[in-house]
Amino acid sequence: MNIQNYINGKFKNPKQDSWIDNFNPSNGEVYGQIPNSSQEDVELAYKSAKTAFSSWSKTTLDKRSRILIKIADLLEENLQRFAEAESKDNGKPLSLAKAVDIPRAASNFRFFGNAITQFASESHESIGQDAINYTLRQPIGVVGCISPWNLPLYLFTWKIAPAIAAGNCVVAKPSEVTPMTAYLLGEICNKAGLPKGVLNIVHGLGTQTGQAIIEHKDIKAISFTGGTSTGAHIARVAAPMFKKLSLELGGKNPNIIFADCDYDDMLNTTVRSSFANQGQICLCGSRIFVEASIYKKFKTDFVAKVKALKVGHPSDKATNIGALVSKPHLEKVKEYIEIAKTENGTILCGGNKVTVKGFENGYYLEPTVIEIASNDCRVNQEEIFGPVVTIMPFETEAQVLEMANKVKYGLSATLWTNNLKRTMMLSNNLQAGIVWVNTWMMRDLRTPFGGVKASGVGREGGFEALRFFTETKNVCIKY
Ligand code: NDP
């Protein structure tokens, strides 16, 4: 199936009639083509967004809110179709796309459709000076949203929904590896009555289409989720143009397990936090540190549970682990397993490519647990972003805190303990934007989301996202 760009409410072929193959990770076959959009297509999208801005930015909050909520409703009505498209494009289990990805994309629109009606500004009375200050939060204009392949529609809409709720018009690019649900979203937006030009979706390569978005002098803000090196590149390009930037980047998150935790809950959640979505979630706890007194027991129980996970075709109901997103990504993950062997890592389970009957060319890999001897080894320091975790024991709180923080990333951390003092000490001192205690990936869309260090700059979620997508202006009136 060929997909098209969505510009000014219409589906269009790329100007230069250039196309890229789209692969189905479950069988390794090309199943369609996507536009290889050029700078000309981005310019067309920009112009359409700019034209729409004057009216959209003045559209009442009530109307904006109703349209966003209508998009959410339509996504829910089309759950099966969107989930099937997401699973086929990405390789993730259909059950996961149905339970998480698509419902969450709908929630993003519903949440920001509601949030914008509650988004208020401040006023400050300058007492004794007969003056009052009030703050305006005005839409920026045309903004760029660029998202990755791991949670395609979920992360795409996490940016688009607050951007348009706040009155901006958008030029957006999903990952070229997983464009399908973004394409289908255009149709839903038209049905929901989103005025033409408010959202424009251009497909293509990051280095060409994405580059044209970040280089565009009149696209005033960029919200980006993706790899750390791409984020650094975007920052370099955008800084001289003084664009507003929100960068959600890579992670290498510690999962710290103390002997006093609720063991069964911890064990089940740790399997999920290690391997959900084939380990391709920026929040996965890929570095597992276990208190020495329960290390042996944990190792036995964890490995047994991981071995029981079924790797299979994404639409098979019994599948726990689907296909990795692409062949190059599978190769990258496999390379890290080889690196582990050269670093004295012990592969406790997994490590091999899986051949699924009938889908022999699919990108399947066993969930892999590596016991490591040093916190500093590459597999414990570099983002692998696949079904691979490391485990190692620790003795004291101070030691595990030091190891957890000794990494360039700082997105999230998970802590398993019932000790209040320890919880407070560690959550205050862990270098991460998000700390989960006795749970993982429990999300409340009002909370700030983002990382520190090489995991990014800025926060998304709730009013933080609406603040990012608006310019703040203070007005001071002397009376
Ligand atoms: P990439 O950085 O490769 O790509 C992300 C997006 O940027 C894609 O749409 C890509 O296009 C585009 N892109 C690539 N180069 C440029 C460029 N020069 N200018 C503009 N856009 C560009 O990341 P992945 O897609 O591989 O995603 C995985 C990464 O995302 C991991 O590092 C993961 O940790 C991170 N991530 C972070 C999250 C967070 O919230 N912090 C959440 C989820 C993932 P194309 O794909 O077409 O090349």
Short mmCIF file of C-alpha atoms and ligand atoms in Angstrom, two decimals:
data_model
loop_
_atom_site.label_atom_id
_atom_site.label_comp_id
_atom_site.label_asym_id
_atom_site.label_seq_id
_atom_site.Cartn_x
_atom_site.Cartn_y
_atom_site.Cartn_z
CA MET A 1 0.00 0.00 0.00
CA ASN A 2 1.41 3.39 -0.99
CA ILE A 3 0.96 6.30 1.34
CA GLN A 4 0.95 10.02 0.63
CA ASN A 5 1.77 13.27 2.34
CA TYR A 6 -1.11 15.06 4.08
CA ILE A 7 -0.89 18.75 3.20
CA ASN A 8 -3.64 21.35 3.46
CA GLY A 9 -6.18 18.63 4.26
CA LYS A 10 -5.38 16.71 1.06
CA PHE A 11 -3.33 13.63 0.26
CA LYS A 12 -0.51 14.40 -2.14
CA ASN A 13 2.35 12.59 -3.86
CA PRO A 14 5.83 14.02 -3.28
CA LYS A 15 6.73 16.76 -5.75
CA GLN A 16 9.72 14.88 -7.12
CA ASP A 17 7.79 11.60 -7.38
CA SER A 18 10.49 9.86 -5.35
CA TRP A 19 9.56 6.94 -3.07
CA ILE A 20 11.02 4.76 -0.31
CA ASP A 21 10.18 1.10 0.37
CA ASN A 22 8.26 0.30 3.52
CA PHE A 23 9.09 -3.06 5.13
CA ASN A 24 6.95 -5.40 7.19
CA PRO A 25 9.26 -6.49 10.04
CA SER A 26 7.31 -9.68 10.69
CA ASN A 27 8.28 -11.19 7.33
CA GLY A 28 10.99 -8.88 5.98
CA GLU A 29 8.94 -8.05 2.87
CA VAL A 30 8.30 -4.68 1.24
CA TYR A 31 4.59 -4.01 1.52
CA GLY A 32 4.30 -0.46 0.26
CA GLN A 33 6.06 2.76 -0.53
CA ILE A 34 6.19 6.10 1.18
CA PRO A 35 7.03 9.57 -0.15
CA ASN A 36 10.69 10.50 -0.14
CA SER A 37 9.73 14.11 0.49
CA SER A 38 12.07 16.92 -0.41
CA GLN A 39 12.52 20.46 0.80
CA GLU A 40 9.84 21.49 -1.73
CA ASP A 41 7.24 19.29 -0.01
CA VAL A 42 8.22 20.70 3.38
CA GLU A 43 7.84 24.21 1.98
CA LEU A 44 4.37 23.36 0.70
CA ALA A 45 3.45 21.99 4.13
CA TYR A 46 4.87 25.11 5.80
CA LYS A 47 2.89 27.45 3.54
CA SER A 48 -0.31 25.56 4.20
CA ALA A 49 0.35 25.72 7.97
CA LYS A 50 1.15 29.41 7.82
CA THR A 51 -2.06 30.19 5.96
CA ALA A 52 -4.13 28.17 8.44
CA PHE A 53 -2.50 29.82 11.46
CA SER A 54 -4.27 33.18 11.30
CA SER A 55 -7.65 31.55 11.69
CA TRP A 56 -6.73 28.54 13.90
CA SER A 57 -4.91 30.69 16.45
CA LYS A 58 -8.12 32.70 16.87
CA THR A 59 -10.43 29.70 17.03
CA THR A 60 -12.19 29.49 20.39
CA LEU A 61 -10.87 27.04 22.95
CA ASP A 62 -14.25 25.37 22.98
CA LYS A 63 -14.06 24.64 19.27
CA ARG A 64 -10.45 23.48 19.37
CA SER A 65 -11.28 21.26 22.31
CA ARG A 66 -14.29 19.68 20.57
CA ILE A 67 -12.25 18.88 17.46
CA LEU A 68 -9.44 17.27 19.45
CA ILE A 69 -11.89 15.19 21.43
CA LYS A 70 -13.63 14.15 18.20
CA ILE A 71 -10.27 12.95 16.84
CA ALA A 72 -9.87 10.89 20.03
CA ASP A 73 -13.34 9.37 19.60
CA LEU A 74 -12.68 8.49 15.98
CA LEU A 75 -9.36 6.87 16.84
CA GLU A 76 -11.14 4.72 19.40
CA GLU A 77 -13.83 3.78 16.88
CA ASN A 78 -11.08 2.71 14.51
CA LEU A 79 -9.02 0.90 17.14
CA GLN A 80 -8.76 -2.41 15.31
CA ARG A 81 -7.74 -0.86 11.99
CA PHE A 82 -5.12 1.40 13.56
CA ALA A 83 -3.75 -1.35 15.81
CA GLU A 84 -3.38 -3.72 12.87
CA ALA A 85 -1.60 -1.03 10.85
CA GLU A 86 0.75 -0.21 13.76
CA SER A 87 1.58 -3.84 14.40
CA LYS A 88 2.26 -4.54 10.72
CA ASP A 89 4.45 -1.46 10.33
CA ASN A 90 6.43 -1.82 13.54
CA GLY A 91 6.46 -5.55 14.34
CA LYS A 92 4.97 -5.09 17.80
CA PRO A 93 2.38 -7.60 19.06
CA LEU A 94 -1.10 -6.65 17.86
CA SER A 95 -2.33 -7.13 21.44
CA LEU A 96 0.09 -4.41 22.60
CA ALA A 97 -0.90 -1.97 19.85
CA LYS A 98 -4.55 -2.56 20.79
CA ALA A 99 -4.05 -2.24 24.53
CA VAL A 100 -1.46 0.55 24.62
CA ASP A 101 -0.42 2.38 21.45
CA ILE A 102 -3.74 3.34 19.91
CA PRO A 103 -5.70 3.94 23.15
CA ARG A 104 -2.84 6.15 24.29
CA ALA A 105 -2.86 8.12 21.01
CA ALA A 106 -6.59 8.73 21.57
CA SER A 107 -5.89 9.75 25.19
CA ASN A 108 -3.31 12.26 23.99
CA PHE A 109 -5.93 14.08 21.91
CA ARG A 110 -8.62 13.83 24.61
CA PHE A 111 -6.23 14.95 27.34
CA PHE A 112 -4.97 18.05 25.49
CA GLY A 113 -8.47 18.80 24.21
CA ASN A 114 -9.47 19.10 27.85
CA ALA A 115 -6.23 20.60 29.16
CA ILE A 116 -6.39 23.62 26.85
CA THR A 117 -9.70 24.67 28.40
CA GLN A 118 -7.96 24.77 31.81
CA PHE A 119 -4.71 26.43 30.73
CA ALA A 120 -4.59 29.78 32.51
CA SER A 121 -2.13 32.66 32.70
CA GLU A 122 -0.93 34.54 35.75
CA SER A 123 -1.39 38.12 36.77
CA HIS A 124 0.73 40.06 39.27
CA GLU A 125 -0.43 43.19 40.96
CA SER A 126 2.53 45.52 41.62
CA ILE A 127 1.33 46.76 44.97
CA GLY A 128 2.29 50.34 45.81
CA GLN A 129 3.16 51.09 42.19
CA ASP A 130 -0.39 51.30 40.83
CA ALA A 131 0.35 48.73 38.18
CA ILE A 132 -0.83 45.31 37.14
CA ASN A 133 1.06 42.76 35.10
CA TYR A 134 -0.59 39.97 33.24
CA THR A 135 0.95 37.17 31.25
CA LEU A 136 -0.18 36.05 27.84
CA ARG A 137 0.64 32.63 26.48
CA GLN A 138 0.28 32.98 22.76
CA PRO A 139 0.67 30.30 20.09
CA ILE A 140 4.08 30.34 18.43
CA GLY A 141 3.01 29.97 14.79
CA VAL A 142 4.19 27.06 12.68
CA VAL A 143 5.97 24.36 14.70
CA GLY A 144 7.77 21.15 13.71
CA CYS A 145 7.14 17.75 15.34
CA ILE A 146 9.49 14.85 14.62
CA SER A 147 8.95 11.43 16.17
CA PRO A 148 10.62 7.98 16.28
CA TRP A 149 9.56 4.46 15.27
CA ASN A 150 9.19 2.67 18.59
CA LEU A 151 5.76 3.97 19.66
CA PRO A 152 4.79 5.52 16.35
CA LEU A 153 1.31 7.01 16.76
CA TYR A 154 1.61 7.28 20.55
CA LEU A 155 4.64 9.62 20.36
CA PHE A 156 3.55 11.42 17.19
CA THR A 157 0.25 12.48 18.80
CA TRP A 158 1.96 13.29 22.13
CA LYS A 159 3.49 16.26 20.29
CA ILE A 160 0.82 17.14 17.76
CA ALA A 161 -2.09 17.24 20.21
CA PRO A 162 -0.63 19.93 22.54
CA ALA A 163 0.79 21.87 19.59
CA ILE A 164 -2.58 22.28 17.89
CA ALA A 165 -4.51 22.59 21.15
CA ALA A 166 -2.36 25.64 21.95
CA GLY A 167 -3.30 27.23 18.60
CA ASN A 168 -0.25 26.41 16.49
CA CYS A 169 -0.18 24.84 13.06
CA VAL A 170 2.11 21.88 12.54
CA VAL A 171 4.51 20.40 10.04
CA ALA A 172 5.10 16.87 11.30
CA LYS A 173 7.29 13.97 10.26
CA PRO A 174 6.91 10.45 11.63
CA SER A 175 9.79 8.02 11.36
CA GLU A 176 10.28 6.83 7.83
CA VAL A 177 10.44 3.29 9.28
CA THR A 178 6.86 3.46 10.69
CA PRO A 179 4.77 5.98 8.73
CA MET A 180 1.48 4.09 8.39
CA THR A 181 -0.63 5.23 11.36
CA ALA A 182 0.45 8.85 10.89
CA TYR A 183 -0.83 8.54 7.32
CA LEU A 184 -4.17 7.14 8.52
CA LEU A 185 -4.45 9.95 11.06
CA GLY A 186 -4.92 12.50 8.23
CA GLU A 187 -8.22 10.90 7.27
CA ILE A 188 -9.42 11.01 10.89
CA CYS A 189 -8.47 14.69 11.19
CA ASN A 190 -10.55 15.54 8.11
CA LYS A 191 -13.53 13.59 9.47
CA ALA A 192 -13.23 15.34 12.83
CA GLY A 193 -13.39 18.74 11.13
CA LEU A 194 -9.82 19.87 11.78
CA PRO A 195 -9.46 22.84 9.42
CA LYS A 196 -7.17 22.24 6.48
CA GLY A 197 -3.55 23.19 7.02
CA VAL A 198 -3.61 22.97 10.83
CA LEU A 199 -1.80 19.65 10.66
CA ASN A 200 0.49 18.75 7.77
CA ILE A 201 2.30 15.42 7.63
CA VAL A 202 5.33 14.94 5.40
CA HIS A 203 6.93 11.54 5.07
CA GLY A 204 10.53 10.80 4.25
CA LEU A 205 14.07 10.38 5.45
CA GLY A 206 15.25 12.12 8.59
CA THR A 207 18.33 13.40 6.86
CA GLN A 208 16.29 14.96 4.03
CA THR A 209 12.68 15.65 5.07
CA GLY A 210 13.49 16.03 8.77
CA GLN A 211 16.50 18.16 7.96
CA ALA A 212 14.34 20.49 5.82
CA ILE A 213 11.98 20.96 8.79
CA ILE A 214 14.69 21.76 11.31
CA GLU A 215 16.47 24.09 8.87
CA HIS A 216 13.31 26.00 7.93
CA LYS A 217 13.86 29.53 9.17
CA ASP A 218 10.17 30.19 9.84
CA ILE A 219 9.39 26.98 11.72
CA LYS A 220 9.94 28.50 15.13
CA ALA A 221 9.89 25.51 17.46
CA ILE A 222 10.90 21.88 17.13
CA SER A 223 9.61 19.11 19.34
CA PHE A 224 11.76 16.05 18.74
CA THR A 225 11.83 12.54 20.17
CA GLY A 226 14.56 10.22 18.99
CA GLY A 227 18.19 9.28 19.43
CA THR A 228 20.71 11.39 21.36
CA SER A 229 23.05 11.95 18.41
CA THR A 230 20.16 13.14 16.21
CA GLY A 231 19.08 15.42 19.07
CA ALA A 232 22.57 16.91 19.27
CA HIS A 233 22.54 17.51 15.52
CA ILE A 234 19.15 19.22 15.70
CA ALA A 235 20.35 21.43 18.56
CA ARG A 236 23.38 22.49 16.49
CA VAL A 237 21.22 23.39 13.49
CA ALA A 238 18.47 25.11 15.47
CA ALA A 239 20.55 27.11 17.95
CA PRO A 240 21.76 29.87 15.58
CA MET A 241 18.14 30.42 14.50
CA PHE A 242 17.04 30.67 18.16
CA LYS A 243 14.32 28.09 17.75
CA LYS A 244 12.53 26.77 20.79
CA LEU A 245 13.57 23.14 21.29
CA SER A 246 12.16 20.20 23.20
CA LEU A 247 14.40 17.15 22.96
CA GLU A 248 13.33 13.75 24.29
CA LEU A 249 16.32 11.49 23.70
CA GLY A 250 17.80 8.12 24.55
CA GLY A 251 17.91 6.30 27.85
CA LYS A 252 19.81 3.59 29.69
CA ASN A 253 17.65 3.32 32.74
CA PRO A 254 18.54 1.63 36.02
CA ASN A 255 16.11 -0.79 37.66
CA ILE A 256 17.23 -1.05 41.31
CA ILE A 257 15.91 -3.99 43.31
CA PHE A 258 16.21 -4.27 47.09
CA ALA A 259 15.59 -7.43 49.12
CA ASP A 260 12.74 -5.77 51.04
CA CYS A 261 10.53 -5.28 47.97
CA ASP A 262 7.29 -7.10 47.12
CA TYR A 263 9.12 -9.84 45.28
CA ASP A 264 6.43 -11.26 42.96
CA ASP A 265 5.21 -7.85 41.89
CA MET A 266 8.80 -6.77 41.25
CA LEU A 267 9.58 -9.92 39.25
CA ASN A 268 6.53 -9.68 36.97
CA THR A 269 6.98 -5.96 36.41
CA THR A 270 10.71 -6.36 35.76
CA VAL A 271 9.98 -8.82 32.95
CA ARG A 272 7.68 -6.18 31.45
CA SER A 273 10.01 -3.23 32.02
CA SER A 274 12.81 -5.19 30.36
CA PHE A 275 11.05 -6.59 27.30
CA ALA A 276 7.80 -4.73 26.57
CA ASN A 277 7.69 -3.69 22.92
CA GLN A 278 10.78 -5.89 22.31
CA GLY A 279 12.69 -3.64 24.74
CA GLN A 280 12.26 -0.74 22.31
CA ILE A 281 10.90 1.79 24.79
CA CYS A 282 13.08 4.66 25.92
CA LEU A 283 11.82 3.96 29.48
CA CYS A 284 12.75 0.27 29.61
CA GLY A 285 14.86 -0.62 32.64
CA SER A 286 17.80 -2.06 30.76
CA ARG A 287 20.32 -2.03 33.64
CA ILE A 288 19.10 -4.25 36.48
CA PHE A 289 20.92 -3.90 39.82
CA VAL A 290 19.92 -6.46 42.49
CA GLU A 291 20.79 -6.44 46.20
CA ALA A 292 23.37 -9.19 46.77
CA SER A 293 21.29 -11.09 49.36
CA ILE A 294 18.60 -11.96 46.76
CA TYR A 295 20.75 -11.90 43.65
CA LYS A 296 20.97 -15.69 43.18
CA LYS A 297 17.25 -16.21 43.67
CA PHE A 298 16.39 -13.30 41.38
CA LYS A 299 18.72 -14.56 38.68
CA THR A 300 17.10 -18.03 38.68
CA ASP A 301 13.52 -16.76 38.78
CA PHE A 302 14.04 -13.95 36.26
CA VAL A 303 15.80 -16.13 33.70
CA ALA A 304 13.06 -18.79 34.01
CA LYS A 305 10.38 -16.20 33.31
CA VAL A 306 12.27 -14.67 30.41
CA LYS A 307 12.81 -18.10 28.84
CA ALA A 308 9.03 -18.64 29.01
CA LEU A 309 8.30 -15.54 26.89
CA LYS A 310 7.04 -16.50 23.47
CA VAL A 311 8.70 -14.88 20.49
CA GLY A 312 6.31 -15.00 17.55
CA HIS A 313 4.35 -13.35 14.81
CA PRO A 314 2.81 -10.05 15.97
CA SER A 315 -0.74 -11.16 15.24
CA ASP A 316 -0.44 -14.46 17.11
CA LYS A 317 -2.38 -13.99 20.36
CA ALA A 318 0.19 -16.03 22.31
CA THR A 319 3.09 -13.77 21.26
CA ASN A 320 4.87 -11.82 23.99
CA ILE A 321 7.78 -10.61 21.87
CA GLY A 322 7.16 -9.60 18.25
CA ALA A 323 9.66 -8.61 15.58
CA LEU A 324 12.28 -5.88 15.95
CA VAL A 325 11.52 -2.84 13.85
CA SER A 326 14.05 -3.26 11.02
CA LYS A 327 16.90 -5.35 9.74
CA PRO A 328 19.60 -2.75 10.52
CA HIS A 329 18.21 -2.45 14.05
CA LEU A 330 18.25 -6.24 14.52
CA GLU A 331 21.88 -6.28 13.34
CA LYS A 332 22.78 -3.49 15.78
CA VAL A 333 21.23 -5.32 18.73
CA LYS A 334 22.94 -8.59 17.78
CA GLU A 335 26.26 -6.76 17.58
CA TYR A 336 25.86 -5.66 21.20
CA ILE A 337 25.34 -9.29 22.24
CA GLU A 338 28.68 -10.10 20.59
CA ILE A 339 30.30 -7.11 22.32
CA ALA A 340 29.04 -8.47 25.67
CA LYS A 341 30.93 -11.71 25.06
CA THR A 342 34.18 -9.82 24.50
CA GLU A 343 33.60 -7.91 27.76
CA ASN A 344 33.32 -11.03 29.93
CA GLY A 345 29.55 -10.83 29.96
CA THR A 346 27.71 -14.13 30.51
CA ILE A 347 24.64 -14.68 28.33
CA LEU A 348 22.21 -16.22 30.85
CA CYS A 349 19.50 -16.70 28.25
CA GLY A 350 18.67 -15.66 24.71
CA GLY A 351 21.16 -14.09 22.36
CA ASN A 352 19.97 -15.76 19.18
CA LYS A 353 17.88 -14.85 16.17
CA VAL A 354 14.56 -16.70 16.12
CA THR A 355 13.07 -18.25 13.01
CA VAL A 356 9.29 -18.09 13.12
CA LYS A 357 7.66 -20.74 10.92
CA GLY A 358 6.11 -19.21 7.82
CA PHE A 359 7.86 -15.87 8.51
CA GLU A 360 11.48 -16.95 8.17
CA ASN A 361 12.73 -13.53 7.02
CA GLY A 362 11.21 -11.63 9.96
CA TYR A 363 13.42 -9.74 12.42
CA TYR A 364 12.95 -11.87 15.53
CA LEU A 365 15.39 -12.10 18.44
CA GLU A 366 15.29 -14.03 21.74
CA PRO A 367 14.92 -11.90 24.86
CA THR A 368 18.42 -11.76 26.25
CA VAL A 369 19.76 -11.45 29.80
CA ILE A 370 23.46 -10.70 30.26
CA GLU A 371 25.24 -10.99 33.59
CA ILE A 372 27.97 -8.40 33.70
CA ALA A 373 31.01 -7.97 35.88
CA SER A 374 31.42 -4.21 35.66
CA ASN A 375 29.09 -1.22 35.51
CA ASP A 376 31.44 0.34 33.00
CA CYS A 377 31.16 -2.22 30.19
CA ARG A 378 29.74 -0.99 26.90
CA VAL A 379 26.56 -3.08 27.03
CA ASN A 380 25.77 -1.40 30.34
CA GLN A 381 26.62 2.11 29.19
CA GLU A 382 25.36 2.37 25.61
CA GLU A 383 21.73 2.38 24.54
CA ILE A 384 20.89 -0.94 22.85
CA PHE A 385 17.14 -0.30 22.52
CA GLY A 386 16.22 -3.94 22.03
CA PRO A 387 15.28 -7.07 24.04
CA VAL A 388 18.55 -7.08 25.98
CA VAL A 389 19.11 -6.35 29.68
CA THR A 390 22.11 -6.59 31.96
CA ILE A 391 22.07 -7.76 35.56
CA MET A 392 24.59 -7.36 38.35
CA PRO A 393 24.55 -7.45 42.18
CA PHE A 394 25.19 -4.59 44.60
CA GLU A 395 25.94 -4.40 48.33
CA THR A 396 24.98 -0.94 49.57
CA GLU A 397 22.68 1.99 48.76
CA ALA A 398 25.66 4.27 48.18
CA GLN A 399 27.25 1.80 45.79
CA VAL A 400 24.11 1.30 43.70
CA LEU A 401 23.40 5.03 43.59
CA GLU A 402 26.86 5.67 42.23
CA MET A 403 26.54 2.93 39.60
CA ALA A 404 23.03 4.02 38.59
CA ASN A 405 24.19 7.59 38.01
CA LYS A 406 27.44 6.66 36.31
CA VAL A 407 26.03 6.73 32.78
CA LYS A 408 25.64 9.54 30.27
CA TYR A 409 21.83 9.22 30.17
CA GLY A 410 19.22 10.31 32.72
CA LEU A 411 15.71 9.55 31.51
CA SER A 412 14.05 7.32 34.11
CA ALA A 413 14.86 5.04 37.03
CA THR A 414 12.89 2.33 38.81
CA LEU A 415 13.25 1.51 42.46
CA TRP A 416 11.90 -1.57 44.27
CA THR A 417 11.84 -1.22 48.06
CA ASN A 418 9.43 -0.77 50.95
CA ASN A 419 11.88 1.31 52.98
CA LEU A 420 10.72 4.95 53.12
CA LYS A 421 14.07 6.51 54.04
CA ARG A 422 15.81 4.66 51.23
CA THR A 423 13.04 5.62 48.80
CA MET A 424 13.43 9.29 49.65
CA MET A 425 17.22 9.30 49.60
CA LEU A 426 17.46 7.50 46.26
CA SER A 427 14.63 9.28 44.46
CA ASN A 428 16.10 12.63 45.47
CA ASN A 429 19.57 11.68 44.27
CA LEU A 430 19.03 9.59 41.18
CA GLN A 431 19.94 11.59 38.07
CA ALA A 432 16.74 11.04 36.10
CA GLY A 433 13.73 13.01 34.93
CA ILE A 434 11.32 10.33 36.14
CA VAL A 435 11.59 7.92 39.09
CA TRP A 436 9.14 5.06 39.55
CA VAL A 437 8.94 3.40 42.95
CA ASN A 438 7.39 -0.09 43.08
CA THR A 439 5.92 0.32 39.61
CA TRP A 440 7.00 1.01 36.05
CA MET A 441 5.67 3.20 33.25
CA MET A 442 2.62 4.20 35.23
CA ARG A 443 1.64 7.35 33.39
CA ASP A 444 -0.54 10.28 34.37
CA LEU A 445 -0.60 12.68 31.43
CA ARG A 446 -0.58 15.70 33.74
CA THR A 447 2.93 14.92 34.99
CA PRO A 448 6.13 16.39 33.51
CA PHE A 449 7.90 13.95 31.22
CA GLY A 450 11.51 14.15 30.05
CA GLY A 451 15.11 13.48 30.91
CA VAL A 452 18.34 15.02 32.14
CA LYS A 453 21.93 14.73 30.85
CA ALA A 454 22.07 13.10 27.39
CA SER A 455 18.40 12.10 27.65
CA GLY A 456 17.20 15.50 26.63
CA VAL A 457 16.19 19.05 27.34
CA GLY A 458 12.75 20.27 28.35
CA ARG A 459 9.62 18.53 29.55
CA GLU A 460 6.49 17.33 27.82
CA GLY A 461 3.16 16.42 29.38
CA GLY A 462 0.37 18.41 30.97
CA PHE A 463 0.78 22.18 31.11
CA GLU A 464 4.54 21.79 30.48
CA ALA A 465 3.73 20.86 26.88
CA LEU A 466 1.29 23.76 26.51
CA ARG A 467 3.95 26.12 27.90
CA PHE A 468 6.46 24.78 25.38
CA PHE A 469 4.07 25.36 22.50
CA THR A 470 3.32 28.96 23.50
CA GLU A 471 5.34 32.18 23.74
CA THR A 472 5.06 33.98 27.05
CA LYS A 473 4.46 37.71 26.99
CA ASN A 474 4.14 39.94 30.02
CA VAL A 475 2.00 43.08 29.79
CA CYS A 476 2.47 45.75 32.49
CA ILE A 477 -0.24 48.41 32.85
CA LYS A 478 0.18 51.43 35.10
CA TYR A 479 -3.13 52.82 36.21
P1 NDP B 1 16.34 8.78 15.36
O1 NDP B 1 17.01 9.85 16.12
O2 NDP B 1 17.11 8.04 14.35
O3 NDP B 1 15.07 9.34 14.60
C1 NDP B 1 14.02 10.04 15.24
C2 NDP B 1 13.30 10.88 14.20
O4 NDP B 1 14.19 11.90 13.73
C3 NDP B 1 12.87 10.10 12.97
O5 NDP B 1 11.66 10.63 12.48
C4 NDP B 1 14.01 10.37 12.02
O6 NDP B 1 13.65 10.14 10.70
C5 NDP B 1 14.29 11.82 12.33
N1 NDP B 1 15.59 12.32 11.92
C6 NDP B 1 16.75 11.64 11.71
N2 NDP B 1 17.74 12.50 11.31
C7 NDP B 1 17.20 13.74 11.29
C8 NDP B 1 17.70 15.04 10.95
N3 NDP B 1 18.95 15.25 10.55
N4 NDP B 1 16.87 16.09 11.06
C9 NDP B 1 15.59 15.93 11.46
N5 NDP B 1 15.05 14.72 11.75
C10 NDP B 1 15.84 13.64 11.69
O7 NDP B 1 15.71 7.82 16.45
P2 NDP B 1 14.95 6.45 16.20
O8 NDP B 1 13.80 6.66 15.27
O9 NDP B 1 15.97 5.41 15.87
O10 NDP B 1 14.31 6.18 17.63
C11 NDP B 1 14.97 5.56 18.65
C12 NDP B 1 15.52 6.55 19.64
O11 NDP B 1 14.49 7.36 20.16
C13 NDP B 1 16.16 5.89 20.81
O12 NDP B 1 17.38 6.51 21.10
C14 NDP B 1 15.18 6.14 21.93
O13 NDP B 1 15.75 6.13 23.21
C15 NDP B 1 14.64 7.46 21.58
N6 NDP B 1 13.36 7.68 22.23
C16 NDP B 1 13.27 8.61 23.25
C17 NDP B 1 12.10 8.79 23.94
C18 NDP B 1 11.99 9.83 25.02
O14 NDP B 1 10.86 10.20 25.34
N7 NDP B 1 13.06 10.33 25.59
C19 NDP B 1 10.91 7.99 23.64
C20 NDP B 1 11.11 7.06 22.55
C21 NDP B 1 12.29 6.92 21.89
P3 NDP B 1 13.90 8.70 10.02
O15 NDP B 1 13.42 7.65 10.93
O16 NDP B 1 13.09 8.81 8.82
O17 NDP B 1 15.38 8.63 9.79
#
